[in-house]
């Protein structure tokens, strides 16, 4: 009797299990569809301004105001490019060179300083280390706009206003880059390797330049890329410390062209849109060329 009772009770349990498995699978597929829809909407939202900019850069002045803003109307891209490169004796090329100078040199120097600082905070024990790191993290709360006026007063007293140094020096110090460098150092540089190098007679500078920098290639590339994009897109700092047109960045120069219509009545909207399209090309190329480094670096930072 006991055996028959057990055999009669088992089939309902099995049927319940069979019913619950498809429900769990359907819920999983529903979550995947929801995630996919969200990713598609986010992609469309992110690419929509780029698409509009590409379409607008191919139009002449009449089609820019009278045609559909999301679709092409004629093809005047080459004419617009010629006007951008020849307007005001090719000042656009000078602004491009200035942007590369500030973003490239400043980010490269800032990356080297950030890696050295992060390495020191992560692998050296000295009094006040935790206080210094707390100050680095706390500096994230200070917006760069609040520091612009003190920087202008300082550079004005030193005679550096309207010089490349007014842009390069602030790019050398980036607290967020120091934080990232510390995180990457803790994740990739073991203590045992450093002790072995010291036992072999290597000095601290040799250890840093020969071992640490080579192992920090991924982290350094990520820090450099973020610093480059941040400096390339900077606007308020160059607006404050740069006066002459010869030292302006691309963003500041295009902003000046935008205001020309209000001052002199000359409509440079087409030039501004074409110049804005050209200004995003270097960042797109850099993102594609360094995708192997920044993907690994961002993943490492997230796991840490």
PDB file of C-alpha atoms in Angstrom:
ATOM      1  CA  UNK A   1       0.000   0.000   0.000  1.00  0.00           C
ATOM      2  CA  UNK A   2       2.808   2.348   0.759  1.00  0.00           C
ATOM      3  CA  UNK A   3       4.377   1.752  -2.651  1.00  0.00           C
ATOM      4  CA  UNK A   4       1.151   2.418  -4.494  1.00  0.00           C
ATOM      5  CA  UNK A   5       0.632   5.673  -2.624  1.00  0.00           C
ATOM      6  CA  UNK A   6       4.060   6.888  -3.593  1.00  0.00           C
ATOM      7  CA  UNK A   7       3.560   6.005  -7.251  1.00  0.00           C
ATOM      8  CA  UNK A   8       0.267   7.810  -7.389  1.00  0.00           C
ATOM      9  CA  UNK A   9       1.737  10.983  -5.911  1.00  0.00           C
ATOM     10  CA  UNK A  10       4.750  11.292  -8.219  1.00  0.00           C
ATOM     11  CA  UNK A  11       3.068  12.119 -11.575  1.00  0.00           C
ATOM     12  CA  UNK A  12       1.482  15.399 -10.413  1.00  0.00           C
ATOM     13  CA  UNK A  13       4.868  16.586  -9.160  1.00  0.00           C
ATOM     14  CA  UNK A  14       6.461  15.852 -12.526  1.00  0.00           C
ATOM     15  CA  UNK A  15       3.694  17.653 -14.359  1.00  0.00           C
ATOM     16  CA  UNK A  16       4.162  20.738 -12.205  1.00  0.00           C
ATOM     17  CA  UNK A  17       7.849  20.780 -13.007  1.00  0.00           C
ATOM     18  CA  UNK A  18       7.150  20.506 -16.711  1.00  0.00           C
ATOM     19  CA  UNK A  19       4.772  23.414 -16.518  1.00  0.00           C
ATOM     20  CA  UNK A  20       7.173  25.666 -14.646  1.00  0.00           C
ATOM     21  CA  UNK A  21      10.133  25.236 -17.002  1.00  0.00           C
ATOM     22  CA  UNK A  22       8.515  26.857 -20.052  1.00  0.00           C
ATOM     23  CA  UNK A  23       7.333  29.727 -17.861  1.00  0.00           C
ATOM     24  CA  UNK A  24      10.896  30.433 -16.680  1.00  0.00           C
ATOM     25  CA  UNK A  25      12.203  30.233 -20.256  1.00  0.00           C
ATOM     26  CA  UNK A  26       9.529  32.628 -21.481  1.00  0.00           C
ATOM     27  CA  UNK A  27      10.351  35.076 -18.726  1.00  0.00           C
ATOM     28  CA  UNK A  28      14.010  34.894 -19.720  1.00  0.00           C
ATOM     29  CA  UNK A  29      13.191  35.581 -23.364  1.00  0.00           C
ATOM     30  CA  UNK A  30      10.952  38.467 -22.321  1.00  0.00           C
ATOM     31  CA  UNK A  31      13.783  40.016 -20.343  1.00  0.00           C
ATOM     32  CA  UNK A  32      16.144  39.652 -23.289  1.00  0.00           C
ATOM     33  CA  UNK A  33      13.656  41.311 -25.623  1.00  0.00           C
ATOM     34  CA  UNK A  34      13.190  44.179 -23.179  1.00  0.00           C
ATOM     35  CA  UNK A  35      16.961  44.620 -22.908  1.00  0.00           C
ATOM     36  CA  UNK A  36      17.335  44.497 -26.688  1.00  0.00           C
ATOM     37  CA  UNK A  37      14.643  47.137 -27.181  1.00  0.00           C
ATOM     38  CA  UNK A  38      16.327  49.355 -24.605  1.00  0.00           C
ATOM     39  CA  UNK A  39      19.701  49.021 -26.324  1.00  0.00           C
ATOM     40  CA  UNK A  40      18.167  49.832 -29.716  1.00  0.00           C
ATOM     41  CA  UNK A  41      16.458  52.943 -28.354  1.00  0.00           C
ATOM     42  CA  UNK A  42      19.664  54.072 -26.643  1.00  0.00           C
ATOM     43  CA  UNK A  43      21.612  53.559 -29.894  1.00  0.00           C
ATOM     44  CA  UNK A  44      19.075  55.536 -31.910  1.00  0.00           C
ATOM     45  CA  UNK A  45      19.105  58.325 -29.316  1.00  0.00           C
ATOM     46  CA  UNK A  46      22.919  58.473 -29.437  1.00  0.00           C
ATOM     47  CA  UNK A  47      23.271  58.316 -33.229  1.00  0.00           C
ATOM     48  CA  UNK A  48      20.411  60.676 -34.069  1.00  0.00           C
ATOM     49  CA  UNK A  49      22.446  63.925 -33.607  1.00  0.00           C
ATOM     50  CA  UNK A  50      25.311  62.468 -35.661  1.00  0.00           C
ATOM     51  CA  UNK A  51      22.952  61.551 -38.490  1.00  0.00           C
ATOM     52  CA  UNK A  52      21.405  65.021 -38.453  1.00  0.00           C
ATOM     53  CA  UNK A  53      24.871  66.594 -38.534  1.00  0.00           C
ATOM     54  CA  UNK A  54      25.955  64.465 -41.487  1.00  0.00           C
ATOM     55  CA  UNK A  55      22.803  65.340 -43.443  1.00  0.00           C
ATOM     56  CA  UNK A  56      23.079  69.052 -42.633  1.00  0.00           C
ATOM     57  CA  UNK A  57      26.727  69.197 -43.719  1.00  0.00           C
ATOM     58  CA  UNK A  58      25.769  68.092 -47.246  1.00  0.00           C
ATOM     59  CA  UNK A  59      23.290  70.946 -47.862  1.00  0.00           C
ATOM     60  CA  UNK A  60      23.671  74.466 -49.095  1.00  0.00           C
ATOM     61  CA  UNK A  61      22.227  77.449 -47.258  1.00  0.00           C
ATOM     62  CA  UNK A  62      18.824  77.311 -48.966  1.00  0.00           C
ATOM     63  CA  UNK A  63      18.277  73.576 -48.474  1.00  0.00           C
ATOM     64  CA  UNK A  64      19.449  73.845 -44.881  1.00  0.00           C
ATOM     65  CA  UNK A  65      16.435  75.936 -43.941  1.00  0.00           C
ATOM     66  CA  UNK A  66      13.801  74.757 -46.420  1.00  0.00           C
ATOM     67  CA  UNK A  67      14.284  70.978 -46.778  1.00  0.00           C
ATOM     68  CA  UNK A  68      13.692  68.061 -44.444  1.00  0.00           C
ATOM     69  CA  UNK A  69      16.285  68.167 -41.708  1.00  0.00           C
ATOM     70  CA  UNK A  70      16.617  64.388 -41.515  1.00  0.00           C
ATOM     71  CA  UNK A  71      17.200  63.641 -45.193  1.00  0.00           C
ATOM     72  CA  UNK A  72      19.478  64.776 -47.981  1.00  0.00           C
ATOM     73  CA  UNK A  73      18.658  67.560 -50.412  1.00  0.00           C
ATOM     74  CA  UNK A  74      21.413  67.862 -52.983  1.00  0.00           C
ATOM     75  CA  UNK A  75      25.084  67.168 -52.357  1.00  0.00           C
ATOM     76  CA  UNK A  76      27.183  70.206 -51.450  1.00  0.00           C
ATOM     77  CA  UNK A  77      29.588  68.601 -48.985  1.00  0.00           C
ATOM     78  CA  UNK A  78      32.701  69.292 -51.060  1.00  0.00           C
ATOM     79  CA  UNK A  79      31.756  72.940 -51.500  1.00  0.00           C
ATOM     80  CA  UNK A  80      31.162  73.277 -47.770  1.00  0.00           C
ATOM     81  CA  UNK A  81      34.527  71.669 -47.007  1.00  0.00           C
ATOM     82  CA  UNK A  82      36.282  74.051 -49.373  1.00  0.00           C
ATOM     83  CA  UNK A  83      34.637  77.031 -47.701  1.00  0.00           C
ATOM     84  CA  UNK A  84      35.596  75.778 -44.240  1.00  0.00           C
ATOM     85  CA  UNK A  85      39.259  75.330 -45.172  1.00  0.00           C
ATOM     86  CA  UNK A  86      39.561  78.646 -47.037  1.00  0.00           C
ATOM     87  CA  UNK A  87      37.439  80.987 -44.876  1.00  0.00           C
ATOM     88  CA  UNK A  88      39.532  83.635 -43.093  1.00  0.00           C
ATOM     89  CA  UNK A  89      42.748  82.370 -44.721  1.00  0.00           C
ATOM     90  CA  UNK A  90      42.281  78.809 -43.414  1.00  0.00           C
ATOM     91  CA  UNK A  91      41.940  79.675 -39.737  1.00  0.00           C
ATOM     92  CA  UNK A  92      40.042  76.402 -39.251  1.00  0.00           C
ATOM     93  CA  UNK A  93      43.236  74.420 -39.860  1.00  0.00           C
ATOM     94  CA  UNK A  94      45.024  76.530 -37.241  1.00  0.00           C
ATOM     95  CA  UNK A  95      42.270  75.795 -34.714  1.00  0.00           C
ATOM     96  CA  UNK A  96      42.534  72.092 -35.530  1.00  0.00           C
ATOM     97  CA  UNK A  97      46.286  72.140 -34.932  1.00  0.00           C
ATOM     98  CA  UNK A  98      45.757  73.944 -31.628  1.00  0.00           C
ATOM     99  CA  UNK A  99      43.215  71.357 -30.501  1.00  0.00           C
ATOM    100  CA  UNK A 100      45.622  68.543 -31.347  1.00  0.00           C
ATOM    101  CA  UNK A 101      48.399  70.335 -29.461  1.00  0.00           C
ATOM    102  CA  UNK A 102      46.355  70.913 -26.306  1.00  0.00           C
ATOM    103  CA  UNK A 103      44.626  67.535 -26.295  1.00  0.00           C
ATOM    104  CA  UNK A 104      47.567  65.443 -27.507  1.00  0.00           C
ATOM    105  CA  UNK A 105      50.498  66.901 -25.573  1.00  0.00           C
ATOM    106  CA  UNK A 106      48.430  67.737 -22.492  1.00  0.00           C
ATOM    107  CA  UNK A 107      46.822  64.298 -22.319  1.00  0.00           C
ATOM    108  CA  UNK A 108      50.126  62.505 -22.898  1.00  0.00           C
ATOM    109  CA  UNK A 109      51.845  64.418 -20.116  1.00  0.00           C
ATOM    110  CA  UNK A 110      48.812  64.094 -17.849  1.00  0.00           C
ATOM    111  CA  UNK A 111      48.720  60.330 -18.444  1.00  0.00           C
ATOM    112  CA  UNK A 112      52.370  59.928 -17.475  1.00  0.00           C
ATOM    113  CA  UNK A 113      51.863  61.982 -14.306  1.00  0.00           C
ATOM    114  CA  UNK A 114      48.649  60.098 -13.446  1.00  0.00           C
ATOM    115  CA  UNK A 115      50.321  56.696 -13.885  1.00  0.00           C
ATOM    116  CA  UNK A 116      53.239  57.705 -11.695  1.00  0.00           C
ATOM    117  CA  UNK A 117      50.943  59.134  -9.020  1.00  0.00           C
ATOM    118  CA  UNK A 118      48.587  56.165  -9.089  1.00  0.00           C
ATOM    119  CA  UNK A 119      51.517  53.759  -8.878  1.00  0.00           C
ATOM    120  CA  UNK A 120      52.919  55.618  -5.894  1.00  0.00           C
ATOM    121  CA  UNK A 121      49.587  55.632  -4.070  1.00  0.00           C
ATOM    122  CA  UNK A 122      48.994  51.951  -4.760  1.00  0.00           C
ATOM    123  CA  UNK A 123      52.412  50.391  -4.128  1.00  0.00           C
ATOM    124  CA  UNK A 124      54.226  52.692  -1.675  1.00  0.00           C
ATOM    125  CA  UNK A 125      53.435  52.972   2.012  1.00  0.00           C
ATOM    126  CA  UNK A 126      54.160  56.441   3.388  1.00  0.00           C
ATOM    127  CA  UNK A 127      52.575  58.737   5.999  1.00  0.00           C
ATOM    128  CA  UNK A 128      49.515  60.562   4.748  1.00  0.00           C
ATOM    129  CA  UNK A 129      48.831  58.240   1.825  1.00  0.00           C
ATOM    130  CA  UNK A 130      45.201  57.715   2.753  1.00  0.00           C
ATOM    131  CA  UNK A 131      44.716  61.446   3.281  1.00  0.00           C
ATOM    132  CA  UNK A 132      46.162  62.219  -0.151  1.00  0.00           C
ATOM    133  CA  UNK A 133      43.968  59.621  -1.804  1.00  0.00           C
ATOM    134  CA  UNK A 134      40.924  60.996   0.036  1.00  0.00           C
ATOM    135  CA  UNK A 135      41.757  64.459  -1.321  1.00  0.00           C
ATOM    136  CA  UNK A 136      42.042  63.031  -4.829  1.00  0.00           C
ATOM    137  CA  UNK A 137      38.632  61.388  -4.569  1.00  0.00           C
ATOM    138  CA  UNK A 138      37.118  64.461  -2.907  1.00  0.00           C
ATOM    139  CA  UNK A 139      38.314  66.678  -5.748  1.00  0.00           C
ATOM    140  CA  UNK A 140      35.790  64.920  -8.011  1.00  0.00           C
ATOM    141  CA  UNK A 141      33.125  66.998  -6.283  1.00  0.00           C
ATOM    142  CA  UNK A 142      34.655  70.280  -7.486  1.00  0.00           C
ATOM    143  CA  UNK A 143      33.391  71.262 -10.971  1.00  0.00           C
ATOM    144  CA  UNK A 144      36.027  72.460 -13.390  1.00  0.00           C
ATOM    145  CA  UNK A 145      34.027  75.659 -13.895  1.00  0.00           C
ATOM    146  CA  UNK A 146      34.740  76.688 -10.296  1.00  0.00           C
ATOM    147  CA  UNK A 147      38.475  76.348 -10.910  1.00  0.00           C
ATOM    148  CA  UNK A 148      38.514  78.319 -14.149  1.00  0.00           C
ATOM    149  CA  UNK A 149      38.467  81.770 -12.577  1.00  0.00           C
ATOM    150  CA  UNK A 150      41.270  80.999 -10.053  1.00  0.00           C
ATOM    151  CA  UNK A 151      43.305  79.535 -12.910  1.00  0.00           C
ATOM    152  CA  UNK A 152      42.749  82.685 -14.955  1.00  0.00           C
ATOM    153  CA  UNK A 153      43.890  84.906 -12.081  1.00  0.00           C
ATOM    154  CA  UNK A 154      46.949  82.715 -11.529  1.00  0.00           C
ATOM    155  CA  UNK A 155      47.923  82.651 -15.197  1.00  0.00           C
ATOM    156  CA  UNK A 156      47.276  86.370 -15.472  1.00  0.00           C
ATOM    157  CA  UNK A 157      49.719  87.035 -12.644  1.00  0.00           C
ATOM    158  CA  UNK A 158      52.296  84.771 -14.302  1.00  0.00           C
ATOM    159  CA  UNK A 159      51.768  86.297 -17.755  1.00  0.00           C
ATOM    160  CA  UNK A 160      50.526  83.029 -19.284  1.00  0.00           C
ATOM    161  CA  UNK A 161      47.083  84.183 -20.423  1.00  0.00           C
ATOM    162  CA  UNK A 162      46.533  83.694 -24.167  1.00  0.00           C
ATOM    163  CA  UNK A 163      49.446  81.243 -24.409  1.00  0.00           C
ATOM    164  CA  UNK A 164      49.442  77.479 -24.965  1.00  0.00           C
ATOM    165  CA  UNK A 165      50.644  76.983 -21.385  1.00  0.00           C
ATOM    166  CA  UNK A 166      47.310  78.229 -20.081  1.00  0.00           C
ATOM    167  CA  UNK A 167      45.729  75.141 -21.670  1.00  0.00           C
ATOM    168  CA  UNK A 168      48.526  72.614 -21.250  1.00  0.00           C
ATOM    169  CA  UNK A 169      49.212  73.050 -17.526  1.00  0.00           C
ATOM    170  CA  UNK A 170      45.620  72.311 -16.368  1.00  0.00           C
ATOM    171  CA  UNK A 171      45.587  69.218 -18.611  1.00  0.00           C
ATOM    172  CA  UNK A 172      48.564  67.766 -16.750  1.00  0.00           C
ATOM    173  CA  UNK A 173      46.589  67.365 -13.523  1.00  0.00           C
ATOM    174  CA  UNK A 174      43.487  65.178 -13.595  1.00  0.00           C
ATOM    175  CA  UNK A 175      42.309  63.595 -10.314  1.00  0.00           C
ATOM    176  CA  UNK A 176      40.079  61.086 -12.070  1.00  0.00           C
ATOM    177  CA  UNK A 177      43.028  59.844 -14.129  1.00  0.00           C
ATOM    178  CA  UNK A 178      45.008  59.382 -10.914  1.00  0.00           C
ATOM    179  CA  UNK A 179      42.165  57.344  -9.456  1.00  0.00           C
ATOM    180  CA  UNK A 180      41.990  55.125 -12.545  1.00  0.00           C
ATOM    181  CA  UNK A 181      45.757  54.654 -12.530  1.00  0.00           C
ATOM    182  CA  UNK A 182      45.665  53.564  -8.881  1.00  0.00           C
ATOM    183  CA  UNK A 183      42.911  51.045  -9.601  1.00  0.00           C
ATOM    184  CA  UNK A 184      44.786  49.593 -12.580  1.00  0.00           C
ATOM    185  CA  UNK A 185      48.030  49.394 -10.624  1.00  0.00           C
ATOM    186  CA  UNK A 186      46.390  47.454  -7.801  1.00  0.00           C
ATOM    187  CA  UNK A 187      44.887  45.027 -10.328  1.00  0.00           C
ATOM    188  CA  UNK A 188      47.933  44.421 -12.554  1.00  0.00           C
ATOM    189  CA  UNK A 189      51.171  45.141 -10.639  1.00  0.00           C
ATOM    190  CA  UNK A 190      51.911  42.508  -7.943  1.00  0.00           C
ATOM    191  CA  UNK A 191      54.125  43.290  -4.971  1.00  0.00           C
ATOM    192  CA  UNK A 192      56.245  40.187  -5.627  1.00  0.00           C
ATOM    193  CA  UNK A 193      57.334  41.459  -9.031  1.00  0.00           C
ATOM    194  CA  UNK A 194      58.476  44.774  -7.609  1.00  0.00           C
ATOM    195  CA  UNK A 195      60.360  43.093  -4.770  1.00  0.00           C
ATOM    196  CA  UNK A 196      62.089  40.771  -7.231  1.00  0.00           C
ATOM    197  CA  UNK A 197      63.193  43.747  -9.315  1.00  0.00           C
ATOM    198  CA  UNK A 198      64.553  45.503  -6.222  1.00  0.00           C
ATOM    199  CA  UNK A 199      66.455  42.395  -5.194  1.00  0.00           C
ATOM    200  CA  UNK A 200      68.047  42.287  -8.644  1.00  0.00           C
ATOM    201  CA  UNK A 201      69.315  45.811  -8.066  1.00  0.00           C
ATOM    202  CA  UNK A 202      66.859  47.842 -10.161  1.00  0.00           C
ATOM    203  CA  UNK A 203      66.154  51.383  -8.980  1.00  0.00           C
ATOM    204  CA  UNK A 204      62.694  52.839  -8.579  1.00  0.00           C
ATOM    205  CA  UNK A 205      62.846  54.892 -11.776  1.00  0.00           C
ATOM    206  CA  UNK A 206      63.994  51.891 -13.780  1.00  0.00           C
ATOM    207  CA  UNK A 207      61.237  49.757 -12.263  1.00  0.00           C
ATOM    208  CA  UNK A 208      58.638  52.346 -13.182  1.00  0.00           C
ATOM    209  CA  UNK A 209      59.750  52.991 -16.755  1.00  0.00           C
ATOM    210  CA  UNK A 210      60.855  49.435 -17.624  1.00  0.00           C
ATOM    211  CA  UNK A 211      58.262  47.312 -15.810  1.00  0.00           C
ATOM    212  CA  UNK A 212      55.296  49.312 -14.559  1.00  0.00           C
ATOM    213  CA  UNK A 213      54.663  51.352 -17.705  1.00  0.00           C
ATOM    214  CA  UNK A 214      54.841  48.267 -19.921  1.00  0.00           C
ATOM    215  CA  UNK A 215      52.371  46.386 -17.753  1.00  0.00           C
ATOM    216  CA  UNK A 216      50.129  49.448 -17.562  1.00  0.00           C
ATOM    217  CA  UNK A 217      49.719  49.795 -21.339  1.00  0.00           C
ATOM    218  CA  UNK A 218      46.001  49.039 -21.236  1.00  0.00           C
ATOM    219  CA  UNK A 219      45.311  51.304 -18.283  1.00  0.00           C
ATOM    220  CA  UNK A 220      47.486  54.066 -19.700  1.00  0.00           C
ATOM    221  CA  UNK A 221      45.692  53.926 -23.054  1.00  0.00           C
ATOM    222  CA  UNK A 222      42.331  54.210 -21.317  1.00  0.00           C
ATOM    223  CA  UNK A 223      43.475  57.147 -19.204  1.00  0.00           C
ATOM    224  CA  UNK A 224      44.946  58.873 -22.263  1.00  0.00           C
ATOM    225  CA  UNK A 225      41.797  58.375 -24.320  1.00  0.00           C
ATOM    226  CA  UNK A 226      39.500  59.767 -21.621  1.00  0.00           C
ATOM    227  CA  UNK A 227      41.807  62.738 -21.046  1.00  0.00           C
ATOM    228  CA  UNK A 228      42.071  63.409 -24.788  1.00  0.00           C
ATOM    229  CA  UNK A 229      38.301  63.442 -25.268  1.00  0.00           C
ATOM    230  CA  UNK A 230      37.833  65.663 -22.215  1.00  0.00           C
ATOM    231  CA  UNK A 231      40.412  68.196 -23.408  1.00  0.00           C
ATOM    232  CA  UNK A 232      39.212  68.100 -27.015  1.00  0.00           C
ATOM    233  CA  UNK A 233      35.660  68.930 -25.896  1.00  0.00           C
ATOM    234  CA  UNK A 234      36.713  71.604 -23.389  1.00  0.00           C
ATOM    235  CA  UNK A 235      35.016  74.951 -23.870  1.00  0.00           C
ATOM    236  CA  UNK A 236      34.821  77.075 -20.731  1.00  0.00           C
ATOM    237  CA  UNK A 237      38.544  76.969 -19.934  1.00  0.00           C
ATOM    238  CA  UNK A 238      39.745  78.050 -23.423  1.00  0.00           C
ATOM    239  CA  UNK A 239      36.985  80.650 -23.520  1.00  0.00           C
ATOM    240  CA  UNK A 240      38.455  82.177 -20.350  1.00  0.00           C
ATOM    241  CA  UNK A 241      42.215  81.922 -20.864  1.00  0.00           C
ATOM    242  CA  UNK A 242      42.530  82.301 -24.658  1.00  0.00           C
ATOM    243  CA  UNK A 243      41.922  85.647 -26.362  1.00  0.00           C
ATOM    244  CA  UNK A 244      43.562  85.758 -29.800  1.00  0.00           C
ATOM    245  CA  UNK A 245      42.060  83.751 -32.646  1.00  0.00           C
ATOM    246  CA  UNK A 246      45.414  82.161 -33.401  1.00  0.00           C
ATOM    247  CA  UNK A 247      45.339  80.242 -30.089  1.00  0.00           C
ATOM    248  CA  UNK A 248      41.687  79.182 -30.103  1.00  0.00           C
ATOM    249  CA  UNK A 249      40.501  75.596 -30.128  1.00  0.00           C
ATOM    250  CA  UNK A 250      38.005  74.154 -32.600  1.00  0.00           C
ATOM    251  CA  UNK A 251      35.100  74.476 -30.186  1.00  0.00           C
ATOM    252  CA  UNK A 252      35.898  78.095 -29.422  1.00  0.00           C
ATOM    253  CA  UNK A 253      36.377  78.967 -33.093  1.00  0.00           C
ATOM    254  CA  UNK A 254      33.093  77.378 -34.161  1.00  0.00           C
ATOM    255  CA  UNK A 255      31.357  79.210 -31.326  1.00  0.00           C
ATOM    256  CA  UNK A 256      32.756  82.466 -32.656  1.00  0.00           C
ATOM    257  CA  UNK A 257      31.451  81.674 -36.135  1.00  0.00           C
ATOM    258  CA  UNK A 258      28.028  81.019 -34.630  1.00  0.00           C
ATOM    259  CA  UNK A 259      27.953  84.487 -33.113  1.00  0.00           C
ATOM    260  CA  UNK A 260      29.087  86.165 -36.342  1.00  0.00           C
ATOM    261  CA  UNK A 261      25.509  86.178 -37.627  1.00  0.00           C
ATOM    262  CA  UNK A 262      24.359  88.238 -34.658  1.00  0.00           C
ATOM    263  CA  UNK A 263      27.244  90.698 -34.936  1.00  0.00           C
ATOM    264  CA  UNK A 264      27.678  91.250 -38.673  1.00  0.00           C
ATOM    265  CA  UNK A 265      24.648  89.565 -40.229  1.00  0.00           C
ATOM    266  CA  UNK A 266      26.755  86.965 -42.079  1.00  0.00           C
ATOM    267  CA  UNK A 267      25.174  83.520 -41.858  1.00  0.00           C
ATOM    268  CA  UNK A 268      27.896  80.939 -41.246  1.00  0.00           C
ATOM    269  CA  UNK A 269      25.587  78.138 -40.119  1.00  0.00           C
ATOM    270  CA  UNK A 270      26.694  75.862 -42.950  1.00  0.00           C
ATOM    271  CA  UNK A 271      30.353  76.364 -42.070  1.00  0.00           C
ATOM    272  CA  UNK A 272      29.661  75.732 -38.398  1.00  0.00           C
ATOM    273  CA  UNK A 273      27.850  72.454 -39.102  1.00  0.00           C
ATOM    274  CA  UNK A 274      30.525  71.240 -41.506  1.00  0.00           C
ATOM    275  CA  UNK A 275      33.251  72.204 -39.053  1.00  0.00           C
ATOM    276  CA  UNK A 276      31.424  70.414 -36.244  1.00  0.00           C
ATOM    277  CA  UNK A 277      31.280  67.272 -38.386  1.00  0.00           C
ATOM    278  CA  UNK A 278      35.012  67.505 -39.019  1.00  0.00           C
ATOM    279  CA  UNK A 279      35.699  68.022 -35.313  1.00  0.00           C
ATOM    280  CA  UNK A 280      34.293  64.621 -34.373  1.00  0.00           C
ATOM    281  CA  UNK A 281      36.318  62.724 -36.989  1.00  0.00           C
ATOM    282  CA  UNK A 282      39.599  62.639 -34.978  1.00  0.00           C
ATOM    283  CA  UNK A 283      37.834  61.305 -31.884  1.00  0.00           C
ATOM    284  CA  UNK A 284      36.028  58.660 -33.924  1.00  0.00           C
ATOM    285  CA  UNK A 285      39.314  57.538 -35.494  1.00  0.00           C
ATOM    286  CA  UNK A 286      41.003  57.392 -32.106  1.00  0.00           C
ATOM    287  CA  UNK A 287      38.160  55.412 -30.565  1.00  0.00           C
ATOM    288  CA  UNK A 288      38.319  52.854 -33.373  1.00  0.00           C
ATOM    289  CA  UNK A 289      42.125  52.651 -33.355  1.00  0.00           C
ATOM    290  CA  UNK A 290      42.322  52.193 -29.567  1.00  0.00           C
ATOM    291  CA  UNK A 291      39.215  50.079 -29.054  1.00  0.00           C
ATOM    292  CA  UNK A 292      41.279  47.060 -28.002  1.00  0.00           C
ATOM    293  CA  UNK A 293      42.832  49.009 -25.141  1.00  0.00           C
ATOM    294  CA  UNK A 294      39.858  50.965 -23.814  1.00  0.00           C
ATOM    295  CA  UNK A 295      37.511  47.960 -23.909  1.00  0.00           C
ATOM    296  CA  UNK A 296      39.894  45.912 -21.781  1.00  0.00           C
ATOM    297  CA  UNK A 297      40.656  48.878 -19.538  1.00  0.00           C
ATOM    298  CA  UNK A 298      37.033  49.749 -18.856  1.00  0.00           C
ATOM    299  CA  UNK A 299      36.236  46.082 -18.130  1.00  0.00           C
ATOM    300  CA  UNK A 300      39.159  45.846 -15.735  1.00  0.00           C
ATOM    301  CA  UNK A 301      38.064  48.994 -13.916  1.00  0.00           C
ATOM    302  CA  UNK A 302      34.494  47.720 -13.659  1.00  0.00           C
ATOM    303  CA  UNK A 303      35.610  44.372 -12.225  1.00  0.00           C
ATOM    304  CA  UNK A 304      37.871  46.116  -9.741  1.00  0.00           C
TER     305      UNK A 304
END
